[in-house]
Structures are given as structure tokens and as C-alpha cells.
Amino acid sequence: MGRYKNPVWIIGSGRSGSTWLLELIGSQQTYRILFEPFHSKYVTEANFLKNHFYLRPGDVHPEMEHLSKIIFTGNCNFKRVDMYNRSKFYTGLLIKDIYANLFAKWVYEKFPDLKIIYLIRHPCEVAVSKYITRNFKWLEDPSVLLQQKDLYEDYLAPYSSLIHKIVSENDYILNQVLLWSIINFVPLKQFKKDDIHIVFYENLLTDTEKCLNDIFSFIYDGKKTGQINIDNHLIGKPSSTVFNKNKEFTAPPLNRWKDVCSKYQINKCSEILDEFGLSNLYGDDGLPLADIPDILNQKSD
């Protein structure tokens, strides 16, 4: 694919730890890093994209085809996107995005050699983190996704009443958990287990080295990649992103959300996850409990 072999694409929701994962993977070799190249607010070439844009796999979309091609072949030159890069020589291409879940399958069909690392973090923790950083202007009304005709027809029609009901409560945490459910439900329905590599943030935090070994095994199709060497300051501590230096970015407790969310919010969040068939992802202790092939609809063919 272009000048880079095995380009790696990290996808996931905002506040899921994707920048930290980017830095962990990037510390292992000289990657050219592309930071959120599909971000419509900061990348002029991506300004045609709606917030959490859905693209039906197989559809023709010339603008998206052009943008994807220059990104995944490394032929783009966007100032903000390239901010991590200081070298002139790179051995790989590493991309990360937080608004790509709903078109990731479309991209994968166009670029089947792409190595997709799909990061998942507990929805309540994501919601709390977004609440703390709400000055980032996160999407607060998930019902706007119902306006995307193809997304509505393909996935959201059965959930329309639920979405309107939750949004009517005007609860920031519930709205973020609802959004999390939508943008994770879709790719988990679309992808087969061998297409992508799922990483749980909680596992990455508690067993960083094993997670990285598994990631590189996926990237290199099971071939031995050598010893993982991680800088101590990167282990167990999420990144301080270029945007913020506040306390929220030091590693929070895994179950911080239990202290922040009310009992009502926690119960409603459980109901939302159950409606989308996602209640098997996490246990009451806030840790992942699902087997990855089961998450992906047990699709292995």
C-alpha cells in the first residue's frame, strides 16, 4: 500500500486512550504518525465529513476515496496531522482517529492490507472523561445521527425511540453512553474477527507489555517481531495530549465512573448497553469480560 508496508490505523471513541496507545506503538519503531487526519474541524480536506460520519460499505464516494488514498499511502501533508513527526526517514505509517468508527469498514474494504487496531474503553469512563473535557465541544445530542439516512436505515431505525427517549432526559453522561453505544455497535456488527484487532483500554493499562505484543503479532501476521521495549514513563500512564496538561490526563482509577455517576445513571447506562447487545463487554467490576470472537458476532468466515 503506497510507500509504507502494513500501515496501522488506531480507531476508537474520543477519550478512549487512543493518543496513549498511539505513543506506545509509536515508541517501538520509527513510524510516521498521522494524528486524526479525518478530523473535519482541523483538516480542511476533511471538512465534508459530518460528525461521526457513516459510509455504507461498497458505496461510491469520490471525496472520501481521494482523502483515504492520500492518507493511507502517506501522501498527505496536513500541518496538524503531522505534528508528531521530526524525522525524515520512517519505517512505517501509524494513523489514529476518533471519529472514524462509522466509516472504518468502508475504508477497510478499499484498503484490505490496513491493520486496524480498535480500542474500546468502558463507556461510563469515556462519558465521565468527556464531561471533564466538555470544553472540547464533544457531540452532546446523539439523536442527530438519526439524520444520516443510510445509518438510520442500516442500523438505527430499531433504536429510534430509545435514542429520542434518552436524549429527552438531557443528561450529559447518558447521552455520551448512548453515543458510545452507537459508534461501537456499528463496527462490531460489520467486522469479522480476523479483520481487526480489538484492544481494551483496561487491559492495556494493567498489562501493557502483553497487549503490545499481541498488537505487533497482529500487525506482522503472527511473525516474531522481537523484544518489546517500553519507556517506563509510558507504562501505566495515559498520555498528556498536546491539547491539555491538566490532572485529568494522569491515569485515573479504572472505576472512577462509579464515584462520579449516580445510581440512576449507572442503571440507565446498563439498560442502554443491553438494548444494543453490548452488556457482555464489561462486568460490574468495570473490567472487560467478553471473548473477542464473541463480540464480533462470532463471524470467522
Tab-separated table of C-alpha atoms in Angstrom:
chain	number	residue	atom	x	y	z
A	1	MET	CA	0.000	0.000	0.000
A	2	GLY	CA	1.858	3.061	-1.209
A	3	ARG	CA	5.354	3.512	0.155
A	4	TYR	CA	4.543	2.021	3.563
A	5	LYS	CA	4.040	-1.664	4.304
A	6	ASN	CA	1.460	-2.689	6.914
A	7	PRO	CA	0.051	0.778	7.701
A	8	VAL	CA	-1.562	0.751	11.138
A	9	TRP	CA	-4.815	2.573	11.922
A	10	ILE	CA	-5.970	3.088	15.511
A	11	ILE	CA	-9.689	3.796	15.806
A	12	GLY	CA	-11.975	4.282	18.795
A	13	SER	CA	-14.105	6.864	20.529
A	14	GLY	CA	-12.787	10.115	21.914
A	15	ARG	CA	-11.362	9.811	25.449
A	16	SER	CA	-10.677	6.097	24.983
A	17	GLY	CA	-6.901	6.382	25.375
A	18	SER	CA	-6.090	6.370	21.676
A	19	THR	CA	-3.351	9.004	21.934
A	20	TRP	CA	-1.651	6.979	24.653
A	21	LEU	CA	-1.866	3.839	22.514
A	22	LEU	CA	-0.501	5.822	19.571
A	23	GLU	CA	2.525	6.803	21.633
A	24	LEU	CA	3.047	3.260	22.923
A	25	ILE	CA	3.021	1.741	19.438
A	26	GLY	CA	4.995	4.639	18.026
A	27	SER	CA	7.741	4.114	20.596
A	28	GLN	CA	8.586	0.718	19.094
A	29	GLN	CA	9.807	1.829	15.687
A	30	THR	CA	10.219	4.934	13.545
A	31	TYR	CA	6.649	5.431	12.427
A	32	ARG	CA	5.413	8.405	10.541
A	33	ILE	CA	2.431	9.342	12.700
A	34	LEU	CA	-0.738	10.859	11.259
A	35	PHE	CA	-2.812	12.374	14.057
A	36	GLU	CA	-6.562	12.389	13.315
A	37	PRO	CA	-6.377	13.066	9.561
A	38	PHE	CA	-10.158	12.611	9.213
A	39	HIS	CA	-10.944	15.347	11.762
A	40	SER	CA	-13.238	17.710	9.865
A	41	LYS	CA	-12.636	20.623	12.240
A	42	TYR	CA	-8.861	20.693	11.846
A	43	VAL	CA	-8.259	19.223	8.395
A	44	THR	CA	-9.614	21.334	5.537
A	45	GLU	CA	-9.601	18.394	3.142
A	46	ALA	CA	-11.935	16.532	5.525
A	47	ASN	CA	-14.466	19.317	6.044
A	48	PHE	CA	-17.087	17.431	4.017
A	49	LEU	CA	-17.345	14.857	6.818
A	50	LYS	CA	-20.171	15.118	9.318
A	51	ASN	CA	-19.582	14.411	12.993
A	52	HIS	CA	-19.447	10.603	13.241
A	53	PHE	CA	-19.996	10.236	9.515
A	54	TYR	CA	-21.395	6.896	8.360
A	55	LEU	CA	-20.457	5.470	5.000
A	56	ARG	CA	-22.143	2.320	3.787
A	57	PRO	CA	-19.565	-0.297	2.744
A	58	GLY	CA	-19.341	-0.506	-1.027
A	59	ASP	CA	-20.795	2.932	-1.691
A	60	VAL	CA	-19.074	5.251	-4.147
A	61	HIS	CA	-17.809	8.473	-2.564
A	62	PRO	CA	-15.153	10.275	-4.665
A	63	GLU	CA	-14.161	12.796	-1.979
A	64	MET	CA	-13.704	10.087	0.613
A	65	GLU	CA	-11.864	7.856	-1.828
A	66	HIS	CA	-9.385	10.634	-2.608
A	67	LEU	CA	-8.871	11.602	1.036
A	68	SER	CA	-8.447	7.990	2.148
A	69	LYS	CA	-5.948	7.274	-0.600
A	70	ILE	CA	-3.628	10.149	0.242
A	71	ILE	CA	-3.842	9.338	3.960
A	72	PHE	CA	-3.230	5.596	3.833
A	73	THR	CA	-0.480	5.861	1.247
A	74	GLY	CA	1.224	8.576	3.282
A	75	ASN	CA	0.905	11.154	0.514
A	76	CYS	CA	-0.810	13.780	2.639
A	77	ASN	CA	0.780	16.875	4.123
A	78	PHE	CA	-1.516	18.342	6.758
A	79	LYS	CA	0.212	20.526	9.359
A	80	ARG	CA	-1.740	19.413	12.448
A	81	VAL	CA	-1.811	15.794	11.352
A	82	ASP	CA	1.996	15.624	11.051
A	83	MET	CA	2.758	17.365	14.350
A	84	TYR	CA	4.407	14.287	15.912
A	85	ASN	CA	6.947	13.859	13.133
A	86	ARG	CA	10.525	15.108	13.379
A	87	SER	CA	12.466	12.547	11.334
A	88	LYS	CA	12.908	12.442	7.571
A	89	PHE	CA	13.062	8.649	7.463
A	90	TYR	CA	10.280	6.311	8.587
A	91	THR	CA	9.861	2.550	8.636
A	92	GLY	CA	6.077	2.532	8.894
A	93	LEU	CA	2.864	4.545	8.892
A	94	LEU	CA	0.745	4.886	12.051
A	95	ILE	CA	-2.608	6.690	11.952
A	96	LYS	CA	-5.146	7.345	14.675
A	97	ASP	CA	-8.690	8.699	14.518
A	98	ILE	CA	-11.546	9.199	16.979
A	99	TYR	CA	-14.341	9.930	14.508
A	100	ALA	CA	-13.839	7.041	12.094
A	101	ASN	CA	-15.765	4.142	13.628
A	102	LEU	CA	-18.754	4.538	11.345
A	103	PHE	CA	-16.782	4.502	8.101
A	104	ALA	CA	-13.942	2.185	9.134
A	105	LYS	CA	-15.457	-0.825	7.378
A	106	TRP	CA	-15.798	1.169	4.151
A	107	VAL	CA	-12.118	2.103	4.400
A	108	TYR	CA	-11.086	-1.475	5.160
A	109	GLU	CA	-12.782	-2.742	2.008
A	110	LYS	CA	-10.820	-0.171	-0.013
A	111	PHE	CA	-7.535	-0.926	1.772
A	112	PRO	CA	-7.626	-4.577	2.904
A	113	ASP	CA	-3.930	-4.548	3.864
A	114	LEU	CA	-4.642	-1.942	6.515
A	115	LYS	CA	-4.004	-3.121	10.081
A	116	ILE	CA	-6.847	-1.763	12.205
A	117	ILE	CA	-6.370	-1.563	15.977
A	118	TYR	CA	-9.784	-0.984	17.532
A	119	LEU	CA	-9.596	0.490	21.041
A	120	ILE	CA	-12.511	0.129	23.458
A	121	ARG	CA	-12.815	1.769	26.887
A	122	HIS	CA	-15.621	1.415	29.421
A	123	PRO	CA	-18.492	3.632	28.233
A	124	CYS	CA	-19.096	5.242	31.610
A	125	GLU	CA	-15.424	6.150	31.931
A	126	VAL	CA	-15.488	7.629	28.431
A	127	ALA	CA	-18.602	9.610	29.357
A	128	VAL	CA	-17.044	10.954	32.559
A	129	SER	CA	-13.847	11.882	30.732
A	130	LYS	CA	-15.839	13.727	28.074
A	131	TYR	CA	-17.769	15.540	30.797
A	132	ILE	CA	-14.493	16.679	32.362
A	133	THR	CA	-13.216	17.840	28.961
A	134	ARG	CA	-16.544	19.115	27.631
A	135	ASN	CA	-14.810	22.328	26.560
A	136	PHE	CA	-13.605	20.153	23.655
A	137	LYS	CA	-17.153	20.519	22.299
A	138	TRP	CA	-17.973	16.815	22.079
A	139	LEU	CA	-21.214	15.914	20.345
A	140	GLU	CA	-23.896	16.142	23.038
A	141	ASP	CA	-27.003	15.112	21.097
A	142	PRO	CA	-26.766	11.575	19.670
A	143	SER	CA	-30.166	11.974	18.006
A	144	VAL	CA	-28.504	13.981	15.207
A	145	LEU	CA	-27.118	10.674	13.936
A	146	LEU	CA	-30.680	9.704	13.028
A	147	GLN	CA	-30.468	12.351	10.302
A	148	GLN	CA	-27.930	10.267	8.393
A	149	LYS	CA	-30.286	8.349	6.120
A	150	ASP	CA	-28.070	5.341	5.426
A	151	LEU	CA	-27.098	4.966	9.072
A	152	TYR	CA	-30.741	5.136	10.080
A	153	GLU	CA	-31.800	2.548	7.523
A	154	ASP	CA	-28.895	0.178	8.132
A	155	TYR	CA	-28.707	0.264	11.931
A	156	LEU	CA	-30.570	2.911	13.906
A	157	ALA	CA	-34.218	2.541	12.878
A	158	PRO	CA	-34.975	-0.059	15.605
A	159	TYR	CA	-33.386	2.230	18.208
A	160	SER	CA	-35.032	5.497	17.206
A	161	SER	CA	-37.485	5.585	20.125
A	162	LEU	CA	-34.775	4.687	22.620
A	163	ILE	CA	-32.470	7.390	21.270
A	164	HIS	CA	-35.148	10.088	21.477
A	165	LYS	CA	-36.143	8.946	24.963
A	166	ILE	CA	-32.608	9.091	26.338
A	167	VAL	CA	-31.840	12.432	24.694
A	168	SER	CA	-35.043	13.908	26.151
A	169	GLU	CA	-33.608	13.423	29.654
A	170	ASN	CA	-30.913	15.984	28.840
A	171	ASP	CA	-28.323	14.060	30.846
A	172	TYR	CA	-24.750	14.539	29.607
A	173	ILE	CA	-23.491	11.180	30.883
A	174	LEU	CA	-26.401	9.206	29.426
A	175	ASN	CA	-26.052	10.957	26.079
A	176	GLN	CA	-22.366	10.076	25.890
A	177	VAL	CA	-23.010	6.437	26.781
A	178	LEU	CA	-25.711	6.355	24.110
A	179	LEU	CA	-23.303	7.831	21.561
A	180	TRP	CA	-20.626	5.328	22.642
A	181	SER	CA	-23.113	2.509	22.103
A	182	ILE	CA	-23.981	3.645	18.587
A	183	ILE	CA	-20.442	4.191	17.359
A	184	ASN	CA	-19.261	0.859	18.770
A	185	PHE	CA	-22.345	-1.179	17.901
A	186	VAL	CA	-21.952	-0.500	14.175
A	187	PRO	CA	-18.329	-1.636	13.635
A	188	LEU	CA	-18.789	-4.602	15.967
A	189	LYS	CA	-21.618	-5.707	13.684
A	190	GLN	CA	-19.671	-5.062	10.498
A	191	PHE	CA	-16.225	-6.529	11.080
A	192	LYS	CA	-15.183	-10.165	11.176
A	193	LYS	CA	-12.837	-11.287	13.904
A	194	ASP	CA	-9.791	-11.567	11.629
A	195	ASP	CA	-10.293	-8.122	10.080
A	196	ILE	CA	-9.283	-6.082	13.111
A	197	HIS	CA	-7.523	-6.352	16.456
A	198	ILE	CA	-9.552	-5.267	19.484
A	199	VAL	CA	-7.762	-3.780	22.481
A	200	PHE	CA	-9.497	-2.955	25.741
A	201	TYR	CA	-8.092	0.145	27.413
A	202	GLU	CA	-8.338	-1.530	30.807
A	203	ASN	CA	-6.186	-4.452	29.662
A	204	LEU	CA	-3.727	-2.054	28.080
A	205	LEU	CA	-3.435	-0.219	31.387
A	206	THR	CA	-2.983	-3.321	33.545
A	207	ASP	CA	-0.868	-5.469	31.188
A	208	THR	CA	0.742	-3.093	28.730
A	209	GLU	CA	3.507	-5.375	27.513
A	210	LYS	CA	1.199	-8.301	26.691
A	211	CYS	CA	-1.210	-6.025	24.838
A	212	LEU	CA	1.609	-4.558	22.771
A	213	ASN	CA	2.985	-7.997	21.964
A	214	ASP	CA	-0.483	-9.039	20.778
A	215	ILE	CA	-0.799	-5.866	18.713
A	216	PHE	CA	2.507	-6.375	16.924
A	217	SER	CA	1.710	-10.041	16.361
A	218	PHE	CA	-1.439	-8.865	14.565
A	219	ILE	CA	0.415	-6.184	12.614
A	220	TYR	CA	3.008	-8.659	11.372
A	221	ASP	CA	0.622	-11.599	10.864
A	222	GLY	CA	1.962	-13.644	13.740
A	223	LYS	CA	5.615	-13.342	12.784
A	224	LYS	CA	8.095	-12.773	15.582
A	225	THR	CA	8.815	-9.067	15.917
A	226	GLY	CA	11.489	-9.001	18.587
A	227	GLN	CA	11.510	-7.686	22.129
A	228	ILE	CA	9.021	-5.027	23.149
A	229	ASN	CA	10.842	-2.165	24.855
A	230	ILE	CA	8.623	0.401	26.521
A	231	ASP	CA	9.792	3.597	28.158
A	232	ASN	CA	8.860	3.363	31.837
A	233	HIS	CA	7.128	6.733	31.778
A	234	LEU	CA	4.708	5.419	29.140
A	235	ILE	CA	3.620	2.334	31.106
A	236	GLY	CA	0.516	2.731	33.205
A	237	LYS	CA	0.048	6.401	32.436
A	238	PRO	CA	-2.158	7.761	29.648
A	239	SER	CA	-0.596	10.454	27.530
A	240	SER	CA	-0.613	14.144	28.157
A	241	THR	CA	-2.033	15.148	24.801
A	242	VAL	CA	-0.845	18.227	23.016
A	243	PHE	CA	-4.092	19.935	23.911
A	244	ASN	CA	-4.094	19.595	27.683
A	245	LYS	CA	-1.801	19.376	30.655
A	246	ASN	CA	-4.437	19.094	33.392
A	247	LYS	CA	-4.813	16.418	36.057
A	248	GLU	CA	-7.409	14.504	34.093
A	249	PHE	CA	-4.646	13.080	31.932
A	250	THR	CA	-2.805	11.283	34.723
A	251	ALA	CA	-4.003	7.708	34.921
A	252	PRO	CA	-7.439	7.760	36.599
A	253	PRO	CA	-8.784	4.835	38.634
A	254	LEU	CA	-10.392	2.231	36.390
A	255	ASN	CA	-13.684	2.658	38.241
A	256	ARG	CA	-13.690	6.430	38.626
A	257	TRP	CA	-17.103	6.487	36.968
A	258	LYS	CA	-18.636	4.658	39.954
A	259	ASP	CA	-17.791	7.629	42.166
A	260	VAL	CA	-18.986	10.207	39.654
A	261	CYS	CA	-22.155	8.670	38.191
A	262	SER	CA	-25.353	8.408	40.201
A	263	LYS	CA	-27.020	5.057	40.791
A	264	TYR	CA	-29.753	6.118	38.373
A	265	GLN	CA	-27.208	6.955	35.676
A	266	ILE	CA	-25.391	3.649	36.138
A	267	ASN	CA	-28.646	1.697	35.880
A	268	LYS	CA	-29.747	3.617	32.787
A	269	CYS	CA	-26.356	3.112	31.180
A	270	SER	CA	-26.701	-0.626	31.750
A	271	GLU	CA	-30.114	-0.528	30.086
A	272	ILE	CA	-28.710	1.302	27.064
A	273	LEU	CA	-25.882	-1.197	26.655
A	274	ASP	CA	-28.313	-4.078	27.000
A	275	GLU	CA	-30.570	-2.643	24.284
A	276	PHE	CA	-27.624	-2.554	21.875
A	277	GLY	CA	-26.427	-6.016	22.867
A	278	LEU	CA	-23.236	-4.618	24.374
A	279	SER	CA	-23.799	-5.542	28.010
A	280	ASN	CA	-21.452	-8.522	27.663
A	281	LEU	CA	-18.406	-6.319	27.160
A	282	TYR	CA	-17.815	-5.352	30.797
A	283	GLY	CA	-18.534	-6.821	34.206
A	284	ASP	CA	-19.774	-4.986	37.287
A	285	ASP	CA	-16.141	-4.516	38.299
A	286	GLY	CA	-15.599	-2.341	35.237
A	287	LEU	CA	-13.234	-4.823	33.602
A	288	PRO	CA	-13.628	-6.484	30.186
A	289	LEU	CA	-15.228	-9.905	30.281
A	290	ALA	CA	-16.167	-10.681	26.690
A	291	ASP	CA	-14.279	-13.012	24.400
A	292	ILE	CA	-13.272	-11.066	21.311
A	293	PRO	CA	-14.650	-13.509	18.700
A	294	ASP	CA	-17.986	-13.389	20.537
A	295	ILE	CA	-18.007	-9.597	20.379
A	296	LEU	CA	-17.652	-9.754	16.628
A	297	ASN	CA	-20.810	-11.792	16.193
A	298	GLN	CA	-18.732	-14.983	16.077
A	299	LYS	CA	-18.060	-14.238	12.411
A	300	SER	CA	-14.930	-16.067	11.387
A	301	ASP	CA	-15.511	-16.821	7.724
